Amino acid sequence: MKESKTTGEILREEREKKGLLLRQVAAMLDIDTAILSKIERGERKASKEQIIKLAEILELDEEALIVQYLSKKILYEIKDEELGSKALKAAEQKMKYNNKNNS
Amino acid sequence: MKESKTTGEILREEREKKGLLLRQVAAMLDIDTAILSKIERGERKASKEQIIKLAEILELDEEALIVQYLSKKILYEIKDEELGSKALKAAEQKMKYNNKNNS
DNA sequence: ATTATATTTGACACTTATTGTCAAGATAAA
DNA sequence: TTTATCTTGACAATAAGTGTCAAATATAAT
C-alpha cells in the first residue's frame, strides 16, 4: 500500500535537491531554523504565507501545495467526528449554493 | 430567494416555542445568559457540547444540528480561499481513502 | 408612567492554541 | 576531532476562544 508523500517530505526533498540549507530557507521565510526543521518533519504545520513562500523558493506548484494545506486543515477539524463525512458533503452543498447566489 | 435559517435562529425559535427564558436555558448549559444571547444572534458560536445539550433541551434533531455545526466550521476555514472548493473535494477524497484502509 | 423582568451590549478576565526564539544536544561531513 | 548542520525541548509572546459581570435597552405587567 503506497502512501503518498507528506507536505513536509516534499519540502525537504526539494530543498535538498536545490542544495539549500535549513538555515538559508528559514532566513527567506524569516523564521528560526528550528521551525522549518519541524515543519519538514511534520511536527509543526506551516502557515499559509509560509507555504506560498516555500512554493516560490522551491519552485513547486503553489496551487497544489495550498490545496493540500487547506484540505489537511479541513480534515483536522473533523478527524474525530463520526459525522465528518456528512459535514463535508453539507459544506460542499452550501458552497455551491453560495456561489450560485453571490457571483 | 429563500435563505435557510441559521442555527441561532432555530435555537431561538424553539426556545421561545417552549416558553423558556434565556436565563433558564443558559443555566442548564452552565453558562452566562449573555453568551446564549450571542449564540442565538450569531455573534458567537456554540461549542459542540453546547450544541448537544441544546438539542436535548429543545428536543431538536441532534445529528442535523451537529452536521450544521461542523459544516459551518469547515466553511469558516476556507471562507476567503479561492481554492476552497478544490480543497473540499480533496478532503473528501482523502477521507474516502482513509476509510478504505483503516476500517 | 412606573416597576419588574428579560435581553443585549461591551469591557474585561481566563484559558488554550499558535507561532516564534534560544541554546544545548545529536548527526554527519571534512 | 573539529566544524557545520540539524534536532530537540523549554520557554516567551501573541492570538483566538470562551467565559463573567454590570450597565444599557427593550418588553411586559400593574
mmCIF file of C-alpha atoms in Angstrom, chain B residues 7-98:
data_model
loop_
_atom_site.group_PDB
_atom_site.id
_atom_site.type_symbol
_atom_site.label_atom_id
_atom_site.label_comp_id
_atom_site.label_asym_id
_atom_site.label_seq_id
_atom_site.Cartn_x
_atom_site.Cartn_y
_atom_site.Cartn_z
ATOM 1 C CA THR B 7 -28.584 27.661 13.782
ATOM 2 C CA GLY B 8 -29.105 30.612 16.084
ATOM 3 C CA GLU B 9 -32.499 31.384 14.621
ATOM 4 C CA ILE B 10 -33.602 27.810 15.067
ATOM 5 C CA LEU B 11 -32.409 27.752 18.660
ATOM 6 C CA ARG B 12 -34.240 30.943 19.489
ATOM 7 C CA GLU B 13 -37.471 29.881 17.841
ATOM 8 C CA GLU B 14 -37.531 26.547 19.591
ATOM 9 C CA ARG B 15 -36.648 28.052 22.943
ATOM 10 C CA GLU B 16 -39.499 30.510 22.633
ATOM 11 C CA LYS B 17 -41.901 27.846 21.459
ATOM 12 C CA LYS B 18 -41.166 26.027 24.684
ATOM 13 C CA GLY B 19 -41.600 29.210 26.697
ATOM 14 C CA LEU B 20 -38.122 29.009 28.126
ATOM 15 C CA LEU B 21 -36.109 32.041 29.140
ATOM 16 C CA LEU B 22 -32.506 32.668 28.136
ATOM 17 C CA ARG B 23 -31.706 32.555 31.824
ATOM 18 C CA GLN B 24 -33.176 29.094 32.192
ATOM 19 C CA VAL B 25 -31.534 27.525 29.204
ATOM 20 C CA ALA B 26 -28.231 29.229 29.964
ATOM 21 C CA ALA B 27 -28.369 27.751 33.460
ATOM 22 C CA MET B 28 -28.829 24.276 32.014
ATOM 23 C CA LEU B 29 -25.798 24.862 29.799
ATOM 24 C CA ASP B 30 -23.936 26.276 32.767
ATOM 25 C CA ILE B 31 -23.019 29.498 31.010
ATOM 26 C CA ASP B 32 -23.942 33.131 31.379
ATOM 27 C CA THR B 33 -27.122 34.402 29.788
ATOM 28 C CA ALA B 34 -25.067 36.799 27.707
ATOM 29 C CA ILE B 35 -23.355 34.029 25.814
ATOM 30 C CA LEU B 36 -26.527 32.235 24.909
ATOM 31 C CA SER B 37 -27.971 35.515 23.734
ATOM 32 C CA LYS B 38 -24.971 35.955 21.492
ATOM 33 C CA ILE B 39 -25.151 32.399 20.219
ATOM 34 C CA GLU B 40 -28.768 32.844 19.238
ATOM 35 C CA ARG B 41 -27.969 36.040 17.405
ATOM 36 C CA GLY B 42 -24.966 34.521 15.695
ATOM 37 C CA GLU B 43 -22.455 36.752 17.425
ATOM 38 C CA ARG B 44 -20.669 33.808 18.997
ATOM 39 C CA LYS B 45 -20.586 30.182 18.116
ATOM 40 C CA ALA B 46 -21.632 27.375 20.395
ATOM 41 C CA SER B 47 -19.263 24.597 21.320
ATOM 42 C CA LYS B 48 -20.072 21.080 20.265
ATOM 43 C CA GLU B 49 -21.043 20.166 23.827
ATOM 44 C CA GLN B 50 -23.407 23.111 23.950
ATOM 45 C CA ILE B 51 -24.968 22.088 20.662
ATOM 46 C CA ILE B 52 -25.602 18.612 22.019
ATOM 47 C CA LYS B 53 -27.166 19.886 25.208
ATOM 48 C CA LEU B 54 -29.288 22.353 23.303
ATOM 49 C CA ALA B 55 -30.561 19.579 21.078
ATOM 50 C CA GLU B 56 -31.649 17.669 24.172
ATOM 51 C CA ILE B 57 -33.199 20.618 25.927
ATOM 52 C CA LEU B 58 -35.069 21.847 22.881
ATOM 53 C CA GLU B 59 -35.795 18.386 21.526
ATOM 54 C CA LEU B 60 -34.124 19.048 18.208
ATOM 55 C CA ASP B 61 -32.506 16.607 15.795
ATOM 56 C CA GLU B 62 -29.047 16.280 17.284
ATOM 57 C CA GLU B 63 -27.418 14.831 14.215
ATOM 58 C CA ALA B 64 -28.721 17.591 11.986
ATOM 59 C CA LEU B 65 -27.513 20.259 14.387
ATOM 60 C CA ILE B 66 -24.055 18.742 14.652
ATOM 61 C CA VAL B 67 -23.726 18.393 10.911
ATOM 62 C CA GLN B 68 -24.691 22.029 10.565
ATOM 63 C CA TYR B 69 -22.196 22.956 13.268
ATOM 64 C CA LEU B 70 -19.355 21.046 11.664
ATOM 65 C CA SER B 71 -20.060 22.230 8.155
ATOM 66 C CA LYS B 72 -20.038 25.822 9.342
ATOM 67 C CA LYS B 73 -16.700 25.195 10.977
ATOM 68 C CA ILE B 74 -15.366 23.772 7.747
ATOM 69 C CA LEU B 75 -16.659 26.634 5.670
ATOM 70 C CA TYR B 76 -15.140 29.085 8.095
ATOM 71 C CA GLU B 77 -11.716 27.592 7.443
ATOM 72 C CA ILE B 78 -11.961 28.217 3.720
ATOM 73 C CA LYS B 79 -14.229 31.208 3.573
ATOM 74 C CA ASP B 80 -11.695 33.539 1.987
ATOM 75 C CA GLU B 81 -9.985 30.926 -0.102
ATOM 76 C CA GLU B 82 -10.180 30.788 -3.852
ATOM 77 C CA LEU B 83 -9.172 27.173 -3.706
ATOM 78 C CA GLY B 84 -11.715 26.300 -1.045
ATOM 79 C CA SER B 85 -13.829 24.213 -3.336
ATOM 80 C CA LYS B 86 -10.876 22.194 -4.568
ATOM 81 C CA ALA B 87 -9.707 21.743 -1.003
ATOM 82 C CA LEU B 88 -13.102 20.386 -0.008
ATOM 83 C CA LYS B 89 -13.048 17.872 -2.813
ATOM 84 C CA ALA B 90 -9.510 16.855 -1.917
ATOM 85 C CA ALA B 91 -10.561 16.394 1.697
ATOM 86 C CA GLU B 92 -13.404 14.116 0.622
ATOM 87 C CA GLN B 93 -11.055 12.048 -1.457
ATOM 88 C CA LYS B 94 -8.586 11.635 1.375
ATOM 89 C CA MET B 95 -11.377 10.753 3.729
ATOM 90 C CA LYS B 96 -12.630 8.031 1.420
ATOM 91 C CA TYR B 97 -9.140 6.701 1.040
ATOM 92 C CA ASN B 98 -8.540 6.553 4.748
#
